[in-house]
């Protein structure tokens, strides 16, 4: 099948119809009955176009003027193949495909401009036009395919040097980390099944990562399907390993991000005497987790499909530890999902912070004296992390900040994560003389 046309269909779904990359790939793959290799090739082409969207869009404007995005998608496919995926490339077939799309969409263009763009894509030293100042916000926007508002925000929060290191880290393929699910498989059994394709992480012995140059994908898919493994974050493992929670403590969890965290928590607290209350606001995620509970080995959790304002209806007694993982901007997806940067809207950040603040407020009402909220978000945004936590403590006299930490993808744990631990102070009892 024509991989350019299939890639064009997927990309126009993402860009013109605001569909997620995964949904668009699945939609086109199913409709055209693609083989795994065909699906993989289309994913590579579309992923490349999305990871260079901002500079491709800029070049189209410079050489073609303002044309509709649906037509521009064909040019983005062409630029991806010319610049990055040009092994055994049939250029004439590629140009014929693009010109056919432009003609079908009644796009008028100068053939000379078309040829100039092709020459620029193939032969220029760098894709970013030389009139854009190096290290400017605009240059970093194009170089790392990140919205300018995010670059500005991170430079303000992290400084220019660290921001550039973080941006560079987001362009690298993310190392996949997984946690062994000891609720369903022993170390000995796990090693006998997977030791040839997965190796232990030295600083996190319960976690594994694929061994380079091995055919690990099939084994990992099998392990995940059997719940022997689940995707995990090294920062989460560091946090959980640092906590000493009494088996008699009442524990609650909101799991609207980091949706495998409930497995890590269940394994950590396998001897807990009281059931852990788990709140999930997404109906789909609630159904998926509830359905798979038996297979995952989880036995000490009660699941509720409820919004933060309904936390109080699910909690029967004061909570000693409330793990709060609310819906957030999840900047870790910048290196995991090729369409994240395109779909992200800075205007949505305020409403996200509103939801996080509501969850924090509702959890705070349910704490026991000396109880703690462990607030966790995979983000790099002071609005959602330090700013929110410090504001909460400053406006609630009975609470104190015990600990906080920001993990960055340039750190040893190689992840994007913030956590803050807030403790409710023991109420002072007035004495009568």
Coordinates of C-alpha atoms in Angstrom, one line a residue:
X1 CA 0.0 0.0 0.0
X2 CA 1.1 3.6 -0.5
X3 CA 2.8 4.5 2.8
X4 CA 2.8 8.2 1.9
X5 CA -0.9 8.3 1.5
X6 CA -1.5 6.2 4.6
X7 CA 0.8 8.5 6.6
X8 CA -1.0 11.5 5.2
X9 CA -4.3 10.1 6.4
X10 CA -2.9 9.6 9.9
X11 CA -1.2 13.0 10.1
X12 CA -4.3 14.9 8.8
X13 CA -6.3 13.0 11.4
X14 CA -4.0 14.3 14.1
X15 CA -3.6 17.9 12.9
X16 CA -6.9 18.7 11.3
X17 CA -9.3 16.5 13.3
X18 CA -7.5 16.9 16.7
X19 CA -7.2 13.1 17.1
X20 CA -4.4 11.6 19.2
X21 CA -1.5 9.9 17.4
X22 CA -2.4 6.5 18.8
X23 CA -6.1 6.7 17.9
X24 CA -5.2 8.0 14.4
X25 CA -2.7 5.1 13.8
X26 CA -5.3 2.6 15.0
X27 CA -8.1 4.1 12.9
X28 CA -6.1 4.0 9.6
X29 CA -4.5 0.7 10.4
X30 CA -7.8 -1.0 11.0
X31 CA -9.5 0.6 8.0
X32 CA -6.7 -0.6 5.7
X33 CA -5.9 -3.9 7.4
X34 CA -2.2 -3.0 7.8
X35 CA 0.4 -5.6 8.7
X36 CA 2.6 -4.9 11.8
X37 CA 5.5 -3.8 9.5
X38 CA 3.3 -1.5 7.5
X39 CA 1.8 0.0 10.6
X40 CA 5.3 0.5 12.1
X41 CA 6.6 2.3 9.0
X42 CA 3.6 4.6 8.9
X43 CA 4.1 5.3 12.6
X44 CA 7.8 6.2 11.9
X45 CA 6.9 8.7 9.1
X46 CA 4.1 10.4 11.0
X47 CA 6.1 10.5 14.2
X48 CA 8.9 12.2 12.4
X49 CA 6.6 14.8 10.9
X50 CA 5.0 15.5 14.3
X51 CA 8.4 15.8 16.1
X52 CA 9.4 18.4 13.5
X53 CA 6.0 20.0 13.2
X54 CA 6.9 23.6 14.1
X55 CA 9.9 24.0 11.8
X56 CA 8.1 22.2 8.9
X57 CA 5.1 24.5 9.4
X58 CA 7.5 27.5 9.3
X59 CA 9.1 26.4 6.1
X60 CA 5.8 25.8 4.4
X61 CA 4.7 29.3 5.3
X62 CA 7.9 30.7 3.9
X63 CA 7.8 28.8 0.6
X64 CA 4.0 28.4 0.1
X65 CA 2.4 31.1 2.1
X66 CA -0.8 30.4 4.0
X67 CA -2.2 27.1 2.8
X68 CA -4.7 25.0 4.7
X69 CA -3.2 22.5 7.1
X70 CA -4.7 19.5 5.3
X71 CA -2.7 20.3 2.3
X72 CA 0.4 21.2 4.3
X73 CA 0.3 17.7 5.9
X74 CA 1.4 16.2 2.5
X75 CA 4.4 18.6 2.5
X76 CA 5.2 17.6 6.1
X77 CA 5.4 14.0 5.0
X78 CA 7.6 14.9 2.1
X79 CA 10.0 16.9 4.3
X80 CA 10.2 14.0 6.8
X81 CA 11.2 11.6 4.1
X82 CA 13.6 14.0 2.3
X83 CA 15.5 15.1 5.4
X84 CA 15.3 12.2 7.8
X85 CA 14.0 9.0 6.2
X86 CA 15.7 9.1 2.8
X87 CA 17.1 5.6 2.6
X88 CA 16.1 4.0 -0.7
X89 CA 13.8 6.9 -1.3
X90 CA 11.9 7.2 -4.6
X91 CA 11.8 10.9 -4.9
X92 CA 9.7 11.1 -8.1
X93 CA 7.0 9.0 -6.5
X94 CA 7.2 11.2 -3.4
X95 CA 6.9 14.5 -5.4
X96 CA 4.0 13.0 -7.5
X97 CA 2.1 12.2 -4.3
X98 CA 2.5 15.7 -2.8
X99 CA 1.6 17.4 -6.1
X100 CA -1.5 15.1 -6.4
X101 CA -2.7 16.1 -2.9
X102 CA -2.1 19.8 -3.6
X103 CA -4.0 19.6 -6.9
X104 CA -6.8 17.6 -5.3
X105 CA -7.2 20.3 -2.7
X106 CA -7.1 23.1 -5.3
X107 CA -3.9 24.6 -3.9
X108 CA -2.2 27.1 -6.2
X109 CA 1.6 27.2 -5.9
X110 CA 4.7 28.3 -7.7
X111 CA 6.6 25.2 -9.0
X112 CA 9.8 27.2 -8.5
X113 CA 9.0 27.5 -4.8
X114 CA 8.3 23.8 -4.6
X115 CA 11.8 23.0 -6.1
X116 CA 13.5 25.5 -3.8
X117 CA 11.9 23.9 -0.7
X118 CA 13.0 20.5 -1.9
X119 CA 16.5 21.8 -2.4
X120 CA 16.6 23.4 1.0
X121 CA 15.3 20.3 2.8
X122 CA 17.9 18.1 1.1
X123 CA 20.9 20.3 1.2
X124 CA 20.8 23.0 3.9
X125 CA 23.1 22.5 6.8
X126 CA 20.3 23.0 9.3
X127 CA 16.5 23.3 8.8
X128 CA 16.1 26.4 10.9
X129 CA 16.5 29.5 8.7
X130 CA 19.7 31.5 9.3
X131 CA 17.8 34.7 10.0
X132 CA 16.5 33.2 13.3
X133 CA 18.9 34.0 16.1
X134 CA 20.6 31.0 17.8
X135 CA 19.5 30.5 21.5
X136 CA 16.5 32.9 21.0
X137 CA 13.2 31.6 22.3
X138 CA 12.1 31.2 18.7
X139 CA 15.2 29.2 17.8
X140 CA 14.7 26.8 20.7
X141 CA 11.0 26.5 19.8
X142 CA 12.0 25.2 16.3
X143 CA 15.1 23.3 17.4
X144 CA 13.3 21.2 20.1
X145 CA 9.7 21.3 18.7
X146 CA 8.3 22.8 21.9
X147 CA 5.7 25.6 22.2
X148 CA 7.4 29.0 22.8
X149 CA 5.3 29.5 26.0
X150 CA 6.9 26.4 27.5
X151 CA 10.4 27.5 26.6
X152 CA 9.7 30.9 28.3
X153 CA 8.2 29.2 31.4
X154 CA 11.1 26.8 31.8
X155 CA 13.7 29.5 31.3
X156 CA 12.0 31.4 34.1
X157 CA 11.8 28.4 36.4
X158 CA 15.0 26.6 35.6
X159 CA 17.3 29.1 34.0
X160 CA 18.5 29.1 30.4
X161 CA 21.3 26.5 30.8
X162 CA 19.2 23.8 32.5
X163 CA 16.3 24.5 30.2
X164 CA 18.4 23.8 27.1
X165 CA 19.6 20.5 28.8
X166 CA 16.0 19.5 29.5
X167 CA 14.9 20.3 26.0
X168 CA 17.8 18.3 24.6
X169 CA 16.8 15.4 26.8
X170 CA 13.3 15.5 25.5
X171 CA 14.6 14.9 22.0
X172 CA 16.2 11.6 22.9
X173 CA 14.3 8.4 22.9
X174 CA 13.0 7.7 26.4
X175 CA 14.5 4.8 28.2
X176 CA 11.7 2.4 29.1
X177 CA 11.6 1.3 32.7
X178 CA 9.3 -1.3 34.1
X179 CA 8.5 -2.6 37.6
X180 CA 8.3 -6.4 38.3
X181 CA 4.9 -7.2 39.7
X182 CA 5.7 -9.4 42.7
X183 CA 2.0 -9.7 43.4
X184 CA 1.8 -12.3 40.6
X185 CA 5.4 -13.5 39.8
X186 CA 8.5 -14.3 41.9
X187 CA 11.9 -13.0 41.1
X188 CA 13.1 -16.5 40.2
X189 CA 10.2 -17.1 37.8
X190 CA 10.6 -13.7 36.3
X191 CA 14.3 -14.2 35.6
X192 CA 13.7 -17.6 34.1
X193 CA 11.3 -16.0 31.6
X194 CA 12.8 -12.7 30.8
X195 CA 16.5 -12.4 31.8
X196 CA 17.7 -12.6 28.2
X197 CA 15.8 -9.4 27.2
X198 CA 15.5 -7.4 30.4
X199 CA 18.1 -6.4 32.9
X200 CA 17.8 -5.1 36.5
X201 CA 18.4 -1.4 37.2
X202 CA 21.3 -1.3 39.7
X203 CA 19.9 1.5 41.9
X204 CA 16.3 0.1 41.6
X205 CA 16.5 -3.7 41.9
X206 CA 12.8 -4.2 41.5
X207 CA 12.9 -2.4 38.2
X208 CA 14.1 -3.6 34.8
X209 CA 14.9 -2.1 31.4
X210 CA 15.3 -3.7 27.9
X211 CA 18.8 -5.0 27.0
X212 CA 20.1 -3.2 24.0
X213 CA 20.3 -5.1 20.7
X214 CA 17.9 -7.8 21.8
X215 CA 14.4 -8.6 20.3
X216 CA 12.6 -7.6 23.5
X217 CA 9.3 -6.1 22.3
X218 CA 7.4 -9.4 22.0
X219 CA 8.6 -10.5 25.5
X220 CA 7.7 -7.2 27.1
X221 CA 4.3 -7.2 25.4
X222 CA 3.7 -10.7 26.8
X223 CA 4.9 -9.7 30.3
X224 CA 2.6 -6.7 30.4
X225 CA -0.3 -8.7 29.1
X226 CA 0.3 -11.2 31.9
X227 CA 0.8 -8.4 34.4
X228 CA 4.3 -9.6 35.2
X229 CA 5.5 -6.1 34.4
X230 CA 4.1 -2.6 34.4
X231 CA 5.5 0.7 33.1
X232 CA 7.0 2.7 36.0
X233 CA 8.9 5.8 36.8
X234 CA 12.2 5.7 38.7
X235 CA 11.2 8.8 40.7
X236 CA 8.1 7.0 42.0
X237 CA 10.2 4.0 43.0
X238 CA 12.6 6.4 44.8
X239 CA 9.7 8.0 46.6
X240 CA 8.0 4.8 47.7
X241 CA 11.2 3.2 48.9
X242 CA 11.8 6.2 51.2
X243 CA 8.4 5.9 53.0
X244 CA 7.9 3.8 56.1
X245 CA 4.1 3.3 56.4
X246 CA 2.6 1.4 59.3
X247 CA 0.5 -1.7 58.4
X248 CA -2.2 -0.2 60.6
X249 CA -2.4 3.1 58.7
X250 CA -5.4 4.2 56.6
X251 CA -4.1 4.9 53.0
X252 CA -6.0 6.5 50.1
X253 CA -4.9 7.2 46.5
X254 CA -6.2 9.4 43.7
X255 CA -4.9 7.8 40.5
X256 CA -5.7 10.1 37.6
X257 CA -2.2 10.1 36.2
X258 CA 0.6 7.6 36.7
X259 CA -2.2 5.0 36.4
X260 CA 0.0 2.0 37.2
X261 CA 1.0 3.6 40.5
X262 CA -1.8 1.7 42.3
X263 CA 0.2 -1.5 41.5
X264 CA 3.4 -0.1 43.0
X265 CA 1.5 1.0 46.1
X266 CA -0.4 -2.3 46.5
X267 CA 2.9 -4.2 46.3
X268 CA 4.6 -1.8 48.8
X269 CA 1.7 -2.1 51.2
X270 CA 0.8 -5.8 50.6
X271 CA 0.6 -6.4 54.4
X272 CA -1.7 -3.4 55.0
X273 CA -4.5 -4.3 57.6
X274 CA -6.9 -1.8 56.2
X275 CA -8.0 -1.7 52.6
X276 CA -6.6 1.2 50.5
X277 CA -9.2 3.5 49.1
X278 CA -8.5 4.3 45.4
X279 CA -10.3 7.1 43.7
X280 CA -10.4 7.3 39.9
X281 CA -12.2 10.1 38.1
X282 CA -12.1 8.6 34.6
X283 CA -14.9 6.1 34.0
X284 CA -12.9 4.3 31.3
X285 CA -9.8 3.9 33.5
X286 CA -12.0 2.9 36.5
X287 CA -13.6 0.1 34.4
X288 CA -10.2 -1.1 33.0
X289 CA -8.6 -1.2 36.4
X290 CA -11.6 -2.8 38.2
X291 CA -11.8 -5.5 35.5
X292 CA -8.1 -6.4 35.7
X293 CA -7.8 -6.4 39.5
X294 CA -7.8 -10.2 39.8
X295 CA -5.1 -10.6 37.1
X296 CA -2.9 -7.9 38.6
X297 CA -2.8 -9.7 42.0
X298 CA -4.3 -6.6 43.8
X299 CA -6.3 -7.7 46.8
X300 CA -6.1 -4.9 49.4
X301 CA -7.8 -2.1 47.5
X302 CA -11.3 -0.6 47.1
X303 CA -11.9 1.3 43.8
X304 CA -14.2 4.2 43.4
X305 CA -15.2 6.2 40.3
X306 CA -15.5 9.7 41.8
X307 CA -14.4 13.3 41.3
X308 CA -12.5 15.1 44.1
X309 CA -15.6 16.7 45.5
X310 CA -16.8 13.1 46.1
X311 CA -13.8 11.9 48.0
X312 CA -15.6 12.5 51.3
X313 CA -18.4 10.0 50.3
X314 CA -15.8 7.2 49.9
X315 CA -13.7 7.7 52.9
X316 CA -15.0 6.2 56.1
X317 CA -12.4 7.4 58.6
X318 CA -9.5 9.9 58.7
X319 CA -6.7 9.2 56.3
X320 CA -3.1 8.8 57.5
X321 CA -1.5 8.9 54.0
X322 CA -3.3 10.3 51.0
X323 CA -1.3 9.8 47.7
X324 CA -2.6 12.4 45.3
X325 CA -1.9 12.0 41.6
X326 CA -4.4 14.4 39.9
X327 CA -4.8 15.0 36.2
X328 CA -1.9 17.3 35.1
X329 CA 0.1 18.6 32.2
X330 CA 2.3 15.4 32.2
X331 CA 5.3 16.9 30.4
X332 CA 7.0 13.5 30.6
X333 CA 4.9 12.8 27.4
X334 CA 7.0 15.2 25.4
X335 CA 9.5 12.4 24.7
X336 CA 7.0 9.6 24.8
X337 CA 4.2 10.9 22.5
X338 CA 5.1 12.5 19.2
X339 CA 1.9 14.5 19.1
X340 CA 2.1 15.9 22.7
X341 CA 3.8 19.1 21.7
X342 CA 1.2 19.8 18.9
X343 CA -1.8 19.1 21.1
X344 CA -0.6 21.0 24.2
X345 CA -2.3 24.3 24.8
X346 CA -0.8 26.7 27.4
X347 CA -4.3 28.1 27.9
X348 CA -5.3 24.8 29.5
X349 CA -2.8 25.1 32.2
X350 CA -4.9 27.3 34.5
X351 CA -7.8 24.9 34.4
X352 CA -5.5 22.0 35.1
X353 CA -4.1 23.8 38.1
X354 CA -7.7 24.5 39.3
X355 CA -8.4 20.8 39.3
X356 CA -5.1 20.0 41.1
X357 CA -5.9 22.6 43.7
X358 CA -9.4 21.2 44.2
X359 CA -8.0 17.7 44.7
X360 CA -5.5 19.1 47.2
X361 CA -8.2 20.9 49.2
X362 CA -10.5 17.9 49.3
X363 CA -7.7 15.5 50.4
X364 CA -6.6 17.9 53.1
X365 CA -10.0 17.8 54.7
X366 CA -9.8 14.1 55.1
X367 CA -6.4 13.8 56.8
X368 CA -6.0 12.5 60.4
X369 CA -3.9 14.5 62.8
X370 CA -0.2 14.0 61.7
X371 CA -1.6 12.6 58.5
X372 CA 0.2 13.3 55.2
X373 CA -0.7 14.2 51.6
X374 CA 1.9 12.9 49.1
X375 CA 1.2 15.0 46.1
X376 CA 2.8 13.6 42.9
X377 CA 2.7 15.0 39.3
X378 CA 4.9 14.1 36.3
X379 CA 5.5 17.7 35.3
X380 CA 7.9 20.6 35.1
X381 CA 5.7 23.5 36.0
X382 CA 5.9 25.5 39.2
X383 CA 2.3 26.4 38.9
X384 CA 1.4 22.7 39.3
X385 CA 4.1 21.8 41.8
X386 CA 6.0 24.2 44.1
X387 CA 3.8 27.1 43.6
X388 CA 0.6 25.1 44.3
X389 CA 2.0 23.3 47.3
X390 CA 3.6 26.4 48.9
X391 CA 0.4 28.4 48.4
X392 CA -1.6 25.6 50.0
X393 CA 0.6 25.5 53.1
X394 CA 0.7 29.3 53.4
X395 CA -3.1 29.5 53.3
X396 CA -3.8 26.6 55.7
X397 CA -2.3 27.2 59.1
X398 CA -2.7 23.6 60.3
X399 CA -0.4 22.1 57.6
X400 CA 3.3 22.1 57.0
X401 CA 5.6 21.1 54.1
X402 CA 7.7 18.2 55.1
X403 CA 9.6 17.4 51.9
X404 CA 9.6 18.2 48.2
X405 CA 11.6 17.1 45.2
X406 CA 11.7 17.9 41.4
X407 CA 13.1 15.2 39.2
X408 CA 14.2 16.2 35.7
X409 CA 15.1 14.1 32.7
X410 CA 18.7 15.3 33.0
X411 CA 19.0 13.8 36.5
X412 CA 20.2 10.3 37.5
X413 CA 16.6 8.9 37.7
X414 CA 16.0 10.1 34.2
X415 CA 12.3 11.1 34.7
X416 CA 10.0 14.1 34.9
X417 CA 8.3 14.1 38.3
X418 CA 7.6 16.4 41.2
X419 CA 6.4 15.3 44.7
X420 CA 5.6 17.3 47.8
X421 CA 4.7 15.9 51.2
X422 CA 2.3 17.9 53.3
X423 CA 1.6 17.0 57.0
X424 CA -1.4 18.0 59.0
X425 CA -0.2 19.2 62.4
X426 CA -1.6 17.7 65.5
X427 CA -4.4 20.0 66.7
X428 CA -3.6 21.8 70.0
X429 CA -6.1 21.2 72.7
X430 CA -6.9 24.3 74.8
X431 CA -6.5 23.7 78.6
X432 CA -8.9 25.0 81.2
X433 CA -7.3 26.4 84.4

